[in-house]
Short mmCIF file of C-alpha atoms in Angstrom, two decimals:
data_model
loop_
_atom_site.label_atom_id
_atom_site.label_comp_id
_atom_site.label_asym_id
_atom_site.label_seq_id
_atom_site.Cartn_x
_atom_site.Cartn_y
_atom_site.Cartn_z
CA MET J 1 75.87 -6.69 -37.05
CA PHE J 2 76.49 -6.27 -33.29
CA ASP J 3 73.13 -8.02 -32.69
CA ILE J 4 71.29 -4.98 -34.07
CA ASP J 5 68.38 -5.80 -36.38
CA LEU J 6 68.48 -3.30 -39.25
CA PRO J 7 65.54 -3.78 -41.63
CA SER J 8 65.98 -2.95 -45.30
CA ASP J 9 64.60 0.35 -46.50
CA THR J 10 65.38 3.37 -48.63
CA LEU J 11 68.79 4.98 -48.18
CA VAL J 12 68.54 8.59 -47.06
CA GLU J 13 71.66 10.74 -47.32
CA VAL J 14 71.71 13.57 -44.81
CA ALA J 15 74.35 16.28 -45.08
CA PRO J 16 73.61 19.39 -42.98
CA ALA J 17 75.25 22.47 -44.47
CA GLY J 18 78.82 22.80 -43.30
CA LEU J 19 78.85 19.53 -41.37
CA GLY J 20 79.84 17.23 -44.22
CA VAL J 21 78.25 13.95 -43.10
CA PRO J 22 80.12 11.29 -45.11
CA VAL J 23 77.44 8.60 -44.82
CA SER J 24 74.24 8.70 -42.80
CA LEU J 25 71.51 6.10 -43.01
CA SER J 26 67.96 6.07 -41.71
CA TRP J 27 65.54 3.16 -41.75
CA CYS J 28 61.78 2.86 -41.37
CA GLU J 29 59.83 6.08 -41.16
CA PRO J 30 62.67 6.49 -39.74
CA ALA J 31 63.01 4.41 -36.57
CA HIS J 32 66.76 4.73 -36.11
CA SER J 33 69.63 6.53 -37.83
CA VAL J 34 73.26 5.56 -38.34
CA ILE J 35 76.16 7.82 -39.23
CA VAL J 36 79.15 5.90 -40.60
CA GLU J 37 82.56 7.53 -40.24
CA LEU J 38 85.84 6.19 -41.64
CA GLN J 39 88.77 7.33 -39.52
CA HIS J 40 92.40 6.77 -40.52
CA THR J 41 94.07 9.33 -38.23
CA VAL J 42 93.77 10.80 -34.74
CA SER J 43 92.00 14.16 -34.88
CA GLU J 44 90.10 15.79 -32.04
CA GLU J 45 88.41 18.06 -34.56
CA ASP J 46 87.03 14.99 -36.33
CA ARG J 47 85.73 13.58 -33.03
CA GLN J 48 83.90 16.80 -32.28
CA GLY J 49 82.52 16.65 -35.81
CA TRP J 50 80.96 13.25 -35.05
CA ALA J 51 79.12 14.80 -32.12
CA ARG J 52 77.93 17.78 -34.18
CA ARG J 53 76.71 15.61 -37.03
CA SER J 54 74.95 13.27 -34.64
CA ALA J 55 73.16 16.21 -33.02
CA ALA J 56 72.24 17.68 -36.42
CA LEU J 57 70.75 14.39 -37.59
CA TRP J 58 68.82 13.97 -34.35
CA LEU J 59 67.42 17.50 -34.68
CA ARG J 60 66.31 16.75 -38.23
CA LEU J 61 64.78 13.30 -37.72
CA ARG J 62 63.98 13.30 -33.99
CA ARG J 63 65.05 9.67 -33.77
CA PRO J 64 67.91 7.86 -31.99
CA VAL J 65 71.26 8.26 -33.74
CA LEU J 66 74.18 5.83 -33.67
CA VAL J 67 77.66 6.93 -34.75
CA LEU J 68 79.53 3.95 -36.19
CA VAL J 69 83.25 4.58 -36.64
CA LEU J 70 85.39 2.33 -38.84
CA ALA J 71 88.98 2.59 -37.58
CA PRO J 72 91.27 0.22 -39.53
CA ASP J 73 94.31 1.21 -37.46
CA ALA J 74 94.58 -0.26 -33.94
CA GLY J 75 95.96 2.96 -32.47
CA VAL J 76 93.19 5.03 -34.01
CA TYR J 77 90.66 2.49 -32.73
CA ASP J 78 91.80 2.92 -29.11
CA TRP J 79 91.52 6.69 -29.45
CA ALA J 80 88.19 6.66 -31.28
CA ALA J 81 86.57 4.34 -28.74
CA GLN J 82 86.80 6.96 -26.00
CA PRO J 83 83.66 9.00 -25.16
CA VAL J 84 83.48 12.34 -26.97
CA VAL J 85 83.00 15.12 -24.42
CA THR J 86 81.55 18.25 -25.99
CA SER J 87 81.25 21.85 -24.86
CA LEU J 88 77.48 21.41 -24.58
CA PRO J 89 76.77 20.61 -20.91
CA GLY J 90 75.66 17.01 -20.49
CA TYR J 91 76.22 16.02 -24.11
CA VAL J 92 78.73 13.17 -24.35
CA LEU J 93 78.83 11.01 -27.48
CA HIS J 94 79.61 7.30 -27.16
CA PRO J 95 80.47 6.07 -30.67
CA LEU J 96 80.41 2.41 -31.66
CA VAL J 97 83.89 1.72 -33.06
CA VAL J 98 84.99 -1.16 -35.29
CA GLY J 99 88.74 -1.79 -35.38
CA PRO J 100 91.03 -4.47 -36.80
CA GLU J 101 90.36 -6.76 -33.83
CA GLN J 102 86.66 -6.79 -34.70
CA VAL J 103 87.27 -7.54 -38.40
CA LEU J 104 88.82 -10.93 -39.09
CA PRO J 105 91.22 -11.12 -42.06
CA ILE J 106 89.59 -13.15 -44.83
CA SER J 107 91.96 -15.65 -46.46
CA ASP J 108 89.40 -17.80 -48.30
CA PRO J 109 88.44 -16.38 -51.74
CA ALA J 110 85.17 -18.33 -51.76
CA HIS J 111 84.18 -16.83 -48.41
CA ALA J 112 85.19 -13.36 -49.57
CA ALA J 113 83.15 -13.74 -52.77
CA GLU J 114 80.05 -14.66 -50.76
CA CYS J 115 80.19 -11.35 -48.89
CA LEU J 116 82.24 -8.73 -50.71
CA GLU J 117 81.24 -6.11 -48.16
CA LEU J 118 83.10 -8.02 -45.45
CA ALA J 119 85.97 -8.58 -47.88
CA VAL J 120 86.27 -4.81 -48.31
CA LEU J 121 86.38 -4.35 -44.52
CA SER J 122 89.03 -7.06 -44.36
CA VAL J 123 91.17 -5.18 -46.89
CA LEU J 124 90.70 -1.86 -45.09
CA SER J 125 91.75 -3.39 -41.76
CA HIS J 126 94.40 -5.89 -42.89
CA GLY J 127 95.38 -4.69 -46.36
CA ASP J 128 99.05 -4.41 -45.41
CA ASP J 129 99.04 -8.22 -45.70
CA GLU J 130 99.49 -9.14 -49.36
CA ALA J 131 97.65 -12.43 -48.77
CA VAL J 132 94.52 -10.53 -47.71
CA VAL J 133 94.71 -8.33 -50.80
CA GLY J 134 95.26 -11.40 -52.98
CA THR J 135 92.20 -13.06 -51.48
CA PHE J 136 90.13 -9.94 -52.16
CA LEU J 137 91.20 -9.81 -55.81
CA GLU J 138 90.57 -13.53 -56.26
CA ALA J 139 87.09 -13.02 -54.84
CA LEU J 140 86.46 -10.22 -57.33
CA ALA J 141 87.47 -12.63 -60.10
CA LYS J 142 84.46 -14.76 -59.14
CA THR J 143 82.01 -11.89 -59.64
CA GLU J 144 80.60 -10.20 -62.73
CA GLU J 145 83.25 -7.85 -64.17
CA SER J 146 81.58 -4.47 -63.65
CA HIS J 147 80.39 -5.55 -60.20
CA GLY J 148 83.92 -6.53 -59.21
CA ALA J 149 85.33 -3.27 -60.55
CA ARG J 150 82.95 -1.25 -58.37
CA TYR J 151 84.01 -3.12 -55.24
CA TYR J 152 87.67 -2.62 -56.10
CA GLU J 153 87.09 1.12 -56.59
CA TYR J 154 85.19 1.29 -53.30
CA ALA J 155 87.99 -0.44 -51.39
CA TYR J 156 90.68 1.67 -53.05
CA ARG J 157 88.97 4.97 -52.33
CA LEU J 158 88.41 4.12 -48.66
CA ALA J 159 91.80 2.54 -47.99
CA SER J 160 94.72 4.17 -46.23
CA THR J 161 97.75 5.27 -48.24
CA ASP J 162 99.70 2.15 -47.24
CA VAL J 163 96.89 -0.20 -48.23
CA ARG J 164 96.42 1.62 -51.53
CA ARG J 165 100.10 1.05 -52.25
CA VAL J 166 99.71 -2.69 -51.68
CA LEU J 167 96.67 -2.77 -53.96
CA GLU J 168 98.53 -0.87 -56.66
CA GLU J 169 101.64 -3.03 -56.44
CA THR J 170 99.57 -6.20 -56.58
CA MET J 171 97.60 -4.99 -59.60
CA ALA J 172 100.76 -3.87 -61.42
CA SER J 173 102.54 -7.20 -60.94
CA ALA J 174 102.46 -9.97 -63.51
CA THR J 175 101.21 -12.50 -60.96
CA TRP J 176 98.33 -10.68 -59.30
CA PRO J 177 95.04 -12.65 -59.04
CA VAL J 178 93.11 -10.34 -61.36
CA TYR J 179 89.37 -9.91 -61.14
CA SER J 180 88.77 -9.37 -64.86
CA PRO J 181 90.17 -10.83 -68.11
CA PHE J 182 90.76 -7.44 -69.77
CA ALA J 183 93.01 -6.28 -66.91
CA ARG J 184 95.06 -9.49 -66.93
CA GLU J 185 95.58 -9.32 -70.69
CA HIS J 186 96.56 -5.68 -70.98
CA PHE J 187 98.45 -5.10 -67.73
CA SER J 188 100.50 -8.27 -68.18
CA ARG J 189 101.21 -7.56 -71.85
CA GLY J 190 102.37 -4.03 -71.11
CA ARG J 191 104.60 -5.09 -68.22
CA ALA J 192 106.15 -8.04 -70.07
CA ALA J 193 106.96 -5.99 -73.15
CA GLY J 194 108.36 -3.13 -71.11
CA LEU J 195 107.41 -0.75 -73.90
CA SER J 196 105.62 2.56 -73.75
CA GLU J 197 103.27 1.46 -76.50
CA GLY J 198 102.19 -1.59 -74.54
CA LYS J 199 101.61 0.41 -71.38
CA ALA J 200 99.65 3.05 -73.29
CA ARG J 201 97.45 0.31 -74.75
CA ALA J 202 96.90 -1.01 -71.23
CA VAL J 203 95.77 2.41 -69.97
CA LEU J 204 93.39 2.86 -72.90
CA ALA J 205 92.02 -0.67 -72.62
CA VAL J 206 91.17 -0.25 -68.94
CA LEU J 207 89.52 3.13 -69.54
CA ARG J 208 87.42 1.78 -72.42
CA ALA J 209 86.42 -1.34 -70.52
CA ARG J 210 85.22 0.83 -67.64
CA GLY J 211 83.22 3.09 -69.97
CA VAL J 212 85.36 6.22 -69.54
CA ASN J 213 85.03 8.61 -72.48
CA ILE J 214 88.49 9.24 -73.98
CA THR J 215 88.83 12.64 -75.65
CA ASP J 216 91.09 13.21 -78.66
CA ASP J 217 93.50 15.26 -76.54
CA ALA J 218 93.68 12.52 -73.91
CA LEU J 219 94.26 9.87 -76.57
CA THR J 220 97.13 11.89 -78.03
CA ALA J 221 98.69 12.48 -74.61
CA ILE J 222 98.55 8.81 -73.64
CA THR J 223 99.81 7.35 -76.92
CA ALA J 224 102.60 9.94 -77.25
CA CYS J 225 103.90 9.49 -73.70
CA ALA J 226 107.31 7.79 -73.41
CA ASP J 227 107.65 8.22 -69.64
CA GLN J 228 107.38 4.72 -68.16
CA ALA J 229 106.67 6.00 -64.64
CA GLN J 230 103.92 8.31 -65.90
CA LEU J 231 102.30 5.49 -67.87
CA ASP J 232 102.41 3.25 -64.80
CA GLU J 233 100.74 6.00 -62.76
CA TRP J 234 98.03 6.41 -65.39
CA ALA J 235 97.49 2.65 -65.42
CA HIS J 236 96.85 2.72 -61.67
CA ARG J 237 94.52 5.72 -61.93
CA ALA J 238 92.63 4.14 -64.83
CA ALA J 239 91.45 1.39 -62.49
CA THR J 240 89.46 3.92 -60.42
CA ALA J 241 88.96 7.01 -62.62
CA LEU J 242 85.32 7.83 -63.33
CA THR J 243 86.16 10.51 -65.91
CA ILE J 244 89.13 11.17 -68.18
CA GLU J 245 89.90 14.30 -66.15
CA GLU J 246 90.62 12.16 -63.07
CA LEU J 247 93.38 10.39 -64.99
CA PHE J 248 95.37 13.61 -65.31
CA VAL J 249 94.84 15.03 -61.81
#
């Protein structure tokens, strides 16, 4: 990426107390470090945080540090690409910023399936386009089920609110290009029937297929629910929930 040769090595997560580094990577002994920031909004406090985290990582590892900012919004990209001037004399951070212009929308499911990481970036940057989301889901259909589910969860958690909405609407429709047979069967059945029982079965089926432990209280709450909107919301959450508690947040 960007003509930078990054050899494979062990991932090291660095999170100095109070600085909250989202993702920081160091390679080789280490030879170089990268802090990856995902930025959806304009915030000067966040920009100053990049500089502080970069300095903290440099102090810890004593190696060059690159701050890589993923800015899916074009307006945020223009703002993020500006040098970060700090209150420390002489310390100006120059982040490397990736915006929607640097990430091409992927419209070929086969291409997306070959590199799901790029497909995720495509969704983050161009997910307001239903065709891009459809391509992503079709690509996931070509992968092993649990593998595809993890990539969907990753994209959903990182996406903006608008992109999440497109993902949810596509998944909830009867025509979405699903990435797993269990989701197609149970989501479609529940939607076609239009019954609470069908939607409750869909929620439970997704949770079980993803290995989420369903407590007796949760089972009772789901099967007894007659609120269609609530069941739809649970169905969406079930696609990303790691625990049963996350379903009822």
